Amino acid sequence: MQKEQTKEFDVIVVGTGAAGCTVAREMSKKRRKVLLLEKGGRMEYLGNTITAAAMIDIPVLLRNYKDLVVFVNNYGGASNIAAGSALPPPKKVFDPVGIDLSEEAEEARKELWIKPLPDELVGENNLRLLEAANSLGYNWQKTDKFIDADRCTGSGNCMLGCKTGAKWTGRVFGDEAVTFGADLKLHTNITNVIVENGCATGVEGTRWGSKVRYYGKSVVLSSGGLSDVHILRRAGIEEAGMGFCCDWLSFVMGIIPGTSSRGATPMSVGTIEHYNEDGIIIMPVSPNWALFLGIAALSGPAHLLKFANFRKYSSIMVKIQDDTTGEILKGRAFRKPLTDNDRKKIDKGVQIITRIFRKAGAKGDSIYPMKAAGAHPSATCRIGHVIDNNLETRIKNLYCCDAGVFPSSLGAPVVWTVVSLGKRLSKYLEKRLDKMQ
């Protein structure tokens, strides 16, 4: 076994998504000794279906293909394939557990390049949908994006990985952490937390096939809702993974003469007017050809025939705050039912979108709601259930910080929220470390 027993880190962060890289960056800026660990590598060639697929945890996807919840193993995590949409932490989710992220959210706003895009990058298709929605009395607007407009090509391929670096990802903060002195180790699969006298003192796993062990004063699990659960359960926290959320969504497709979603920047317009009351957001975003085929295949042979019109479609997504149900099972499997309440929310969104498509000129027989798919696996290690308000488990010095800690479904883009949580946790860790000295 390769050991680093002589080098004790102040903070060990397992996972390099937006949350983990935020913790690493904030703590390394304070000149703390930080170790940042990532199971995957660093995919450099981004921007197409093949490279996006290479970042996805394919064994998990294949084992749970009916639910289409995606997990990513690569430096930067799921932020690499996010749409670049920026919604601040919802108060309706965090107020019930007594957490105020407003200060951290404002800090993040200044650092994540957050602002709406100019019309030429929003795209004619999205602007046409916005106009149709507002003419019906809805409140559609251009949305905030963490995209640098000066570097954006307007390809609309944000969810395939941004090859120009225009979209903010966890890699931005991860690279800054390394600049500030953090130690980054890729291809490192952490499986266990080292616990001594009820305190987390390090982690162990494998790196390039060899066993490794690292020691630290604090351990932060930010490796995603699935991996965090298995690590916690092996540490004796059996309640992890009992119930979770995935922000069910449905792409509603429609053919509007003279336009389609090809090349439109996803989720650059839309509405959250139904969010507080109904837990619904509605924004134009189109599945790429591979995702379209995958969802259509699960819906039956007749649905596959619609692929012939793929390039003609415009697409509007309804995403919901889903019920906390299901369970993370042993190995790489999980169970996540779509409840009656979830279905009612999706159906309401589909009805609204259908009205908008008709107003924009789509014929009724071209409007096609696709099978519901999971978006963001979350709430597996919930605040108030698995961790406390400081994101600490009952094992002292062992923390979780990613979408898994959400107390309930966010039903909205997660990046701004997890970055805010990472900043909040970093402030707490800094105070704890000061007391240890």
Coordinates of C-alpha atoms in Angstrom, one line a residue:
M1 CA 0.0 0.0 0.0
Q2 CA 1.2 3.5 -0.9
K3 CA 1.0 5.6 2.3
E4 CA 1.2 9.3 3.0
Q5 CA 1.2 8.9 6.8
T6 CA 3.8 11.5 7.3
K7 CA 1.8 14.2 5.4
E8 CA -1.4 15.2 7.1
F9 CA -3.7 17.4 5.2
D10 CA -5.9 20.0 6.7
V11 CA -8.8 19.1 4.4
I12 CA -9.2 16.0 2.1
V13 CA -11.9 16.6 -0.6
V14 CA -13.2 13.5 -2.3
G15 CA -14.7 14.5 -5.7
T16 CA -14.0 17.4 -8.0
G17 CA -17.5 18.6 -9.0
A18 CA -18.6 22.3 -8.5
A19 CA -18.9 21.8 -4.7
G20 CA -15.7 19.9 -4.1
C21 CA -13.6 22.2 -6.1
T22 CA -15.2 25.2 -4.3
V23 CA -14.1 23.8 -0.9
A24 CA -10.6 23.0 -2.2
R25 CA -10.3 26.5 -3.7
E26 CA -11.6 28.3 -0.6
M27 CA -9.4 26.4 1.8
S28 CA -6.3 26.5 -0.3
K29 CA -6.7 30.3 -0.6
K30 CA -6.5 30.3 3.2
R31 CA -3.1 28.5 2.8
R32 CA -4.5 25.3 4.3
K33 CA -3.1 22.0 3.1
V34 CA -5.7 20.6 0.8
L35 CA -5.8 17.2 -1.0
L36 CA -8.3 17.0 -3.9
L37 CA -9.1 13.5 -5.1
E38 CA -11.0 12.5 -8.3
K39 CA -12.0 9.0 -9.5
G40 CA -11.8 9.9 -13.1
G41 CA -9.3 11.7 -15.3
R42 CA -9.4 15.0 -17.2
M43 CA -11.1 14.8 -20.5
E44 CA -9.6 17.6 -22.6
Y45 CA -11.3 17.2 -25.9
L46 CA -14.9 18.4 -25.3
G47 CA -17.9 19.4 -27.4
N48 CA -19.3 16.3 -28.9
T49 CA -21.4 13.2 -28.0
I50 CA -18.4 10.9 -27.7
T51 CA -16.4 13.0 -25.3
A52 CA -19.5 13.7 -23.2
A53 CA -20.2 9.9 -23.0
A54 CA -16.6 9.2 -22.0
M55 CA -17.2 11.3 -18.8
I56 CA -20.4 9.5 -17.8
D57 CA -20.3 6.5 -15.4
I58 CA -21.6 4.1 -18.0
P59 CA -21.9 1.0 -15.7
V60 CA -24.3 3.0 -13.5
L61 CA -26.3 4.3 -16.5
L62 CA -26.6 0.8 -18.0
R63 CA -27.7 -0.8 -14.7
N64 CA -30.3 2.0 -14.2
Y65 CA -31.1 2.7 -17.8
K66 CA -34.9 2.9 -17.2
D67 CA -34.5 6.0 -15.0
L68 CA -31.8 7.8 -17.0
V69 CA -30.1 9.5 -14.1
V70 CA -26.6 10.4 -15.1
F71 CA -23.5 10.2 -12.9
V72 CA -20.2 11.7 -14.1
N73 CA -16.6 10.5 -13.3
N74 CA -14.3 13.2 -14.5
Y75 CA -12.4 16.3 -13.3
G76 CA -15.1 19.0 -12.8
G77 CA -17.9 16.4 -12.4
A78 CA -21.4 17.1 -13.8
S79 CA -20.6 20.8 -14.2
N80 CA -18.8 19.7 -17.4
I81 CA -22.1 18.7 -19.0
A82 CA -24.4 21.3 -17.3
A83 CA -26.3 23.8 -19.5
G84 CA -24.6 26.7 -17.8
S85 CA -27.8 27.9 -16.2
A86 CA -27.6 30.0 -13.0
L87 CA -30.4 30.0 -10.5
P88 CA -29.6 31.1 -6.9
P89 CA -30.2 28.8 -3.9
P90 CA -34.0 28.5 -3.5
K91 CA -35.1 29.8 -0.1
K92 CA -38.1 27.4 -0.2
V93 CA -35.6 24.5 0.0
F94 CA -33.2 25.8 2.7
D95 CA -35.4 28.0 4.9
P96 CA -37.1 24.9 6.5
V97 CA -33.8 23.7 7.7
G98 CA -32.6 27.1 8.9
I99 CA -29.9 27.7 6.4
D100 CA -29.3 31.1 4.8
L101 CA -27.1 31.0 1.7
S102 CA -27.7 34.6 0.6
E103 CA -24.2 35.8 1.6
E104 CA -22.4 32.9 -0.2
A105 CA -24.7 33.2 -3.2
E106 CA -23.8 36.8 -3.7
E107 CA -20.1 35.9 -3.4
A108 CA -20.6 33.2 -6.1
R109 CA -22.5 35.6 -8.4
K110 CA -19.3 37.7 -8.7
E111 CA -17.0 34.8 -9.4
L112 CA -19.1 32.6 -11.7
W113 CA -19.5 35.1 -14.6
I114 CA -23.2 35.2 -14.0
K115 CA -25.3 37.3 -16.3
P116 CA -27.8 36.9 -19.2
L117 CA -26.5 36.3 -22.7
P118 CA -26.9 38.8 -25.6
D119 CA -29.8 38.1 -28.0
E120 CA -27.4 36.7 -30.7
L121 CA -26.3 33.9 -28.3
V122 CA -29.7 33.3 -26.9
G123 CA -30.8 32.4 -30.4
E124 CA -33.8 33.2 -32.7
N125 CA -35.7 30.0 -31.7
N126 CA -35.5 30.8 -28.0
L127 CA -36.6 34.4 -28.5
R128 CA -39.5 33.2 -30.6
L129 CA -40.7 30.9 -27.8
L130 CA -40.3 33.7 -25.3
E131 CA -42.5 36.0 -27.4
A132 CA -45.1 33.3 -27.8
A133 CA -45.2 32.5 -24.0
N134 CA -45.5 36.2 -23.0
S135 CA -48.2 36.8 -25.5
L136 CA -50.2 34.1 -23.6
G137 CA -49.7 36.0 -20.3
Y138 CA -46.8 34.0 -18.9
N139 CA -43.7 35.7 -17.5
W140 CA -40.8 34.5 -19.6
Q141 CA -37.4 36.3 -19.4
K142 CA -33.8 35.8 -20.4
T143 CA -32.1 33.8 -17.7
D144 CA -28.8 34.2 -16.0
K145 CA -26.0 32.0 -17.3
F146 CA -22.5 31.3 -16.1
I147 CA -21.1 31.7 -19.6
D148 CA -18.5 34.2 -20.8
A149 CA -20.2 35.7 -23.9
D150 CA -16.9 36.8 -25.3
R151 CA -15.7 33.2 -25.6
C152 CA -19.0 31.6 -26.5
T153 CA -19.4 30.4 -30.1
G154 CA -23.2 30.0 -29.8
S155 CA -23.1 26.3 -30.9
G156 CA -25.7 25.4 -28.3
N157 CA -23.6 22.3 -27.3
C158 CA -23.2 23.4 -23.7
M159 CA -24.2 19.9 -22.4
L160 CA -21.6 18.2 -24.4
G161 CA -18.7 20.0 -22.6
C162 CA -17.6 23.5 -23.6
K163 CA -14.5 23.3 -25.8
T164 CA -13.8 27.1 -25.7
G165 CA -13.9 27.4 -21.9
A166 CA -16.7 29.9 -22.1
K167 CA -18.8 28.0 -19.6
W168 CA -17.8 28.0 -15.9
T169 CA -17.2 24.5 -14.5
G170 CA -15.7 23.1 -11.3
R171 CA -12.4 22.9 -13.1
V172 CA -12.0 26.7 -12.9
F173 CA -12.0 26.6 -9.1
G174 CA -10.1 23.3 -9.1
D175 CA -7.3 24.8 -11.2
E176 CA -7.2 27.8 -8.9
A177 CA -6.9 25.5 -5.9
V178 CA -3.9 23.9 -7.4
T179 CA -2.4 27.3 -8.1
F180 CA -2.9 28.1 -4.4
G181 CA -1.1 24.9 -3.4
A182 CA -3.7 22.2 -3.3
D183 CA -2.5 18.7 -4.3
L184 CA -4.8 17.2 -7.0
K185 CA -4.7 13.5 -7.6
L186 CA -6.8 12.1 -10.5
H187 CA -7.6 8.4 -11.1
T188 CA -8.1 7.9 -7.4
N189 CA -11.1 5.8 -6.3
I190 CA -11.8 6.4 -2.6
T191 CA -13.9 3.6 -1.0
N192 CA -13.5 4.1 2.7
V193 CA -13.2 6.7 5.4
I194 CA -10.6 6.0 8.1
V195 CA -12.3 6.4 11.5
E196 CA -10.5 6.4 14.8
N197 CA -12.2 6.9 18.1
G198 CA -15.4 8.2 16.4
C199 CA -13.4 10.8 14.2
A200 CA -12.6 10.7 10.5
T201 CA -8.8 10.8 10.2
G202 CA -8.4 10.0 6.5
V203 CA -9.5 8.0 3.5
E204 CA -8.4 4.9 1.6
G205 CA -8.9 3.4 -1.8
T206 CA -6.9 2.8 -5.0
R207 CA -4.9 4.9 -7.4
W208 CA -4.0 3.4 -10.7
G209 CA -4.7 0.0 -9.2
S210 CA -2.5 0.4 -6.2
K211 CA -3.9 0.8 -2.7
V212 CA -3.5 4.3 -1.1
R213 CA -4.2 5.9 2.2
Y214 CA -4.3 9.6 3.0
Y215 CA -4.6 11.3 6.4
G216 CA -6.3 14.6 7.2
K217 CA -7.9 16.7 9.9
S218 CA -11.2 16.9 7.9
V219 CA -12.7 14.8 5.2
V220 CA -15.3 16.2 2.8
L221 CA -17.2 13.8 0.6
S222 CA -18.2 15.6 -2.7
S223 CA -18.2 12.6 -5.0
G224 CA -21.9 12.6 -5.9
G225 CA -25.1 11.2 -4.3
L226 CA -24.3 7.6 -5.3
S227 CA -20.6 7.3 -4.3
D228 CA -21.1 9.3 -1.1
V229 CA -23.8 6.9 0.0
H230 CA -21.6 3.8 -0.4
I231 CA -18.7 5.4 1.4
L232 CA -20.9 6.5 4.3
R233 CA -22.6 3.1 4.6
R234 CA -19.2 1.4 4.9
A235 CA -18.5 3.9 7.7
G236 CA -21.6 2.7 9.5
I237 CA -24.0 5.5 8.5
E238 CA -26.7 3.1 7.1
E239 CA -29.4 5.8 6.7
A240 CA -27.6 7.4 3.8
G241 CA -29.3 6.7 0.5
M242 CA -32.7 6.0 2.1
G243 CA -34.8 8.1 -0.2
F244 CA -33.5 10.6 -2.8
C245 CA -34.5 13.0 -5.5
C246 CA -33.6 13.4 -9.1
D247 CA -35.5 16.5 -10.4
W248 CA -37.6 14.6 -12.9
L249 CA -37.9 16.3 -16.3
S250 CA -39.6 15.8 -19.6
F251 CA -38.6 17.2 -22.9
V252 CA -41.6 18.4 -24.9
M253 CA -40.9 18.4 -28.6
G254 CA -42.8 20.4 -31.3
I255 CA -42.2 21.3 -34.9
I256 CA -42.5 25.1 -35.5
P257 CA -42.3 25.9 -39.2
G258 CA -39.2 27.9 -40.0
T259 CA -37.2 27.2 -36.9
S260 CA -35.8 24.5 -34.5
S261 CA -33.7 24.2 -31.4
R262 CA -30.5 23.4 -33.3
G263 CA -27.8 25.9 -32.3
A264 CA -29.9 27.6 -29.6
T265 CA -28.2 28.1 -26.3
P266 CA -30.1 25.8 -23.8
M267 CA -32.1 27.3 -21.0
S268 CA -31.2 30.9 -21.9
V269 CA -34.8 31.9 -21.6
G270 CA -37.7 30.5 -19.6
T271 CA -39.7 31.0 -16.5
I272 CA -39.7 30.1 -12.8
E273 CA -43.1 31.7 -12.1
H274 CA -44.6 28.3 -11.3
Y275 CA -41.8 27.3 -9.0
N276 CA -42.8 28.5 -5.6
E277 CA -46.3 27.2 -5.8
D278 CA -46.1 24.2 -8.0
G279 CA -42.4 23.2 -8.0
I280 CA -42.1 23.6 -11.7
I281 CA -39.6 25.4 -14.0
I282 CA -40.0 25.6 -17.8
M283 CA -37.1 26.4 -20.1
P284 CA -36.2 25.6 -23.7
V285 CA -33.5 22.9 -23.9
S286 CA -33.1 20.2 -26.5
P287 CA -31.7 16.6 -25.9
N288 CA -28.9 15.8 -28.3
W289 CA -29.5 13.0 -30.8
A290 CA -28.1 10.3 -28.5
L291 CA -30.2 11.3 -25.5
F292 CA -33.3 11.6 -27.8
L293 CA -32.7 8.1 -29.1
G294 CA -32.2 6.7 -25.6
I295 CA -35.4 8.1 -24.2
A296 CA -37.4 7.2 -27.4
A297 CA -36.1 3.6 -27.2
L298 CA -37.3 3.2 -23.7
S299 CA -40.7 4.5 -24.8
G300 CA -41.3 1.8 -27.4
P301 CA -40.7 1.2 -31.2
A302 CA -43.3 3.8 -32.3
H303 CA -41.5 6.5 -30.5
L304 CA -38.2 5.7 -32.3
L305 CA -39.8 6.6 -35.6
K306 CA -40.0 10.2 -34.4
F307 CA -36.2 10.4 -34.7
A308 CA -36.7 11.0 -38.4
N309 CA -37.9 14.5 -37.5
F310 CA -35.2 15.1 -34.9
R311 CA -33.6 18.1 -36.6
K312 CA -37.0 19.8 -37.2
Y313 CA -38.0 19.8 -33.5
S314 CA -37.9 22.7 -31.1
S315 CA -37.8 21.5 -27.4
I316 CA -39.1 23.0 -24.1
M317 CA -38.3 21.2 -20.8
V318 CA -40.4 21.0 -17.8
K319 CA -38.4 20.1 -14.6
I320 CA -40.0 19.5 -11.3
Q321 CA -39.3 19.3 -7.6
D322 CA -39.9 15.5 -7.1
D323 CA -40.9 13.6 -4.0
T324 CA -38.2 12.1 -1.8
T325 CA -38.6 8.4 -2.6
G326 CA -36.7 5.3 -3.6
E327 CA -33.4 4.0 -2.3
I328 CA -29.8 3.6 -3.3
L329 CA -29.2 -0.1 -3.4
K330 CA -26.1 -2.2 -3.1
G331 CA -23.6 -1.9 -5.8
R332 CA -24.4 0.5 -8.6
A333 CA -28.2 0.2 -8.6
F334 CA -31.0 2.3 -7.3
R335 CA -34.8 2.4 -7.2
K336 CA -36.6 5.7 -7.9
P337 CA -40.3 5.6 -8.6
L338 CA -42.2 8.4 -10.3
T339 CA -45.0 9.2 -7.9
D340 CA -48.5 10.4 -8.7
N341 CA -47.6 13.8 -7.4
D342 CA -44.6 13.9 -9.6
R343 CA -46.7 12.9 -12.6
K344 CA -49.2 15.7 -11.9
K345 CA -46.5 18.3 -11.9
I346 CA -45.0 17.0 -15.1
D347 CA -48.5 16.9 -16.7
K348 CA -49.2 20.5 -15.7
G349 CA -45.9 21.6 -17.2
V350 CA -46.7 19.7 -20.5
Q351 CA -50.0 21.5 -20.7
I352 CA -48.4 24.9 -20.4
I353 CA -45.7 24.0 -22.9
T354 CA -48.3 22.7 -25.4
R355 CA -50.1 26.0 -25.2
I356 CA -46.9 27.9 -26.0
F357 CA -46.0 25.6 -28.9
R358 CA -49.4 26.1 -30.4
K359 CA -49.1 29.9 -30.0
A360 CA -45.7 29.7 -31.7
G361 CA -47.2 27.9 -34.7
A362 CA -46.7 24.2 -34.0
K363 CA -49.4 21.9 -35.1
G364 CA -51.0 19.7 -32.4
D365 CA -49.9 16.4 -34.0
S366 CA -46.3 17.4 -33.9
I367 CA -46.2 18.1 -30.2
Y368 CA -44.6 15.2 -28.4
P369 CA -43.8 14.9 -24.6
M370 CA -41.0 12.5 -24.1
K371 CA -40.7 10.0 -21.3
A372 CA -39.7 11.5 -17.9
A373 CA -36.0 11.2 -17.1
G374 CA -34.0 12.0 -14.0
A375 CA -31.7 15.1 -14.0
H376 CA -29.8 15.7 -10.8
P377 CA -29.4 12.8 -8.3
S378 CA -29.7 14.6 -5.0
A379 CA -30.9 14.5 -1.4
T380 CA -29.3 11.1 -0.7
C381 CA -27.4 12.5 2.4
R382 CA -29.9 15.1 3.4
I383 CA -29.5 17.9 5.9
G384 CA -31.4 16.9 9.0
H385 CA -31.4 13.2 8.1
V386 CA -27.8 12.2 7.5
I387 CA -25.9 15.4 8.2
D388 CA -26.4 18.5 10.4
N389 CA -26.7 22.1 9.4
N390 CA -22.9 22.3 9.3
L391 CA -22.9 19.4 6.8
E392 CA -21.2 17.2 9.3
T393 CA -22.1 13.5 9.8
R394 CA -22.3 11.9 13.2
I395 CA -18.7 10.9 12.6
K396 CA -16.8 13.9 13.7
N397 CA -14.7 15.7 11.0
L398 CA -16.6 13.8 8.2
Y399 CA -18.6 16.1 6.0
C400 CA -20.7 15.9 2.8
C401 CA -20.9 18.8 0.3
D402 CA -22.7 18.3 -3.0
A403 CA -26.2 17.9 -4.3
G404 CA -26.6 14.9 -2.0
V405 CA -27.0 17.2 1.0
F406 CA -30.1 19.0 -0.3
P407 CA -32.9 18.6 2.3
S408 CA -35.4 18.1 -0.6
S409 CA -35.5 18.3 -4.4
L410 CA -34.2 21.5 -5.9
G411 CA -36.0 21.1 -9.1
A412 CA -33.7 23.7 -10.7
P413 CA -30.1 24.1 -11.9
V414 CA -27.8 23.1 -9.0
V415 CA -24.4 24.7 -9.7
W416 CA -25.0 28.1 -8.0
T417 CA -26.4 26.3 -5.0
V418 CA -23.6 23.7 -4.5
V419 CA -21.0 26.4 -4.9
S420 CA -22.7 28.5 -2.2
L421 CA -22.8 25.4 0.1
G422 CA -19.1 24.8 -0.6
K423 CA -18.3 28.4 0.4
R424 CA -20.4 28.1 3.6
L425 CA -18.8 24.8 4.6
S426 CA -15.3 26.3 4.0
K427 CA -16.0 29.2 6.4
Y428 CA -17.0 26.6 9.0
L429 CA -13.9 24.4 8.4
E430 CA -11.6 27.4 8.7
K431 CA -13.0 28.2 12.2
R432 CA -12.7 24.6 13.2
L433 CA -9.1 24.4 12.1
D434 CA -8.3 27.6 13.9
K435 CA -9.5 26.0 17.1
M436 CA -7.3 23.0 16.6
Q437 CA -4.2 25.1 16.5

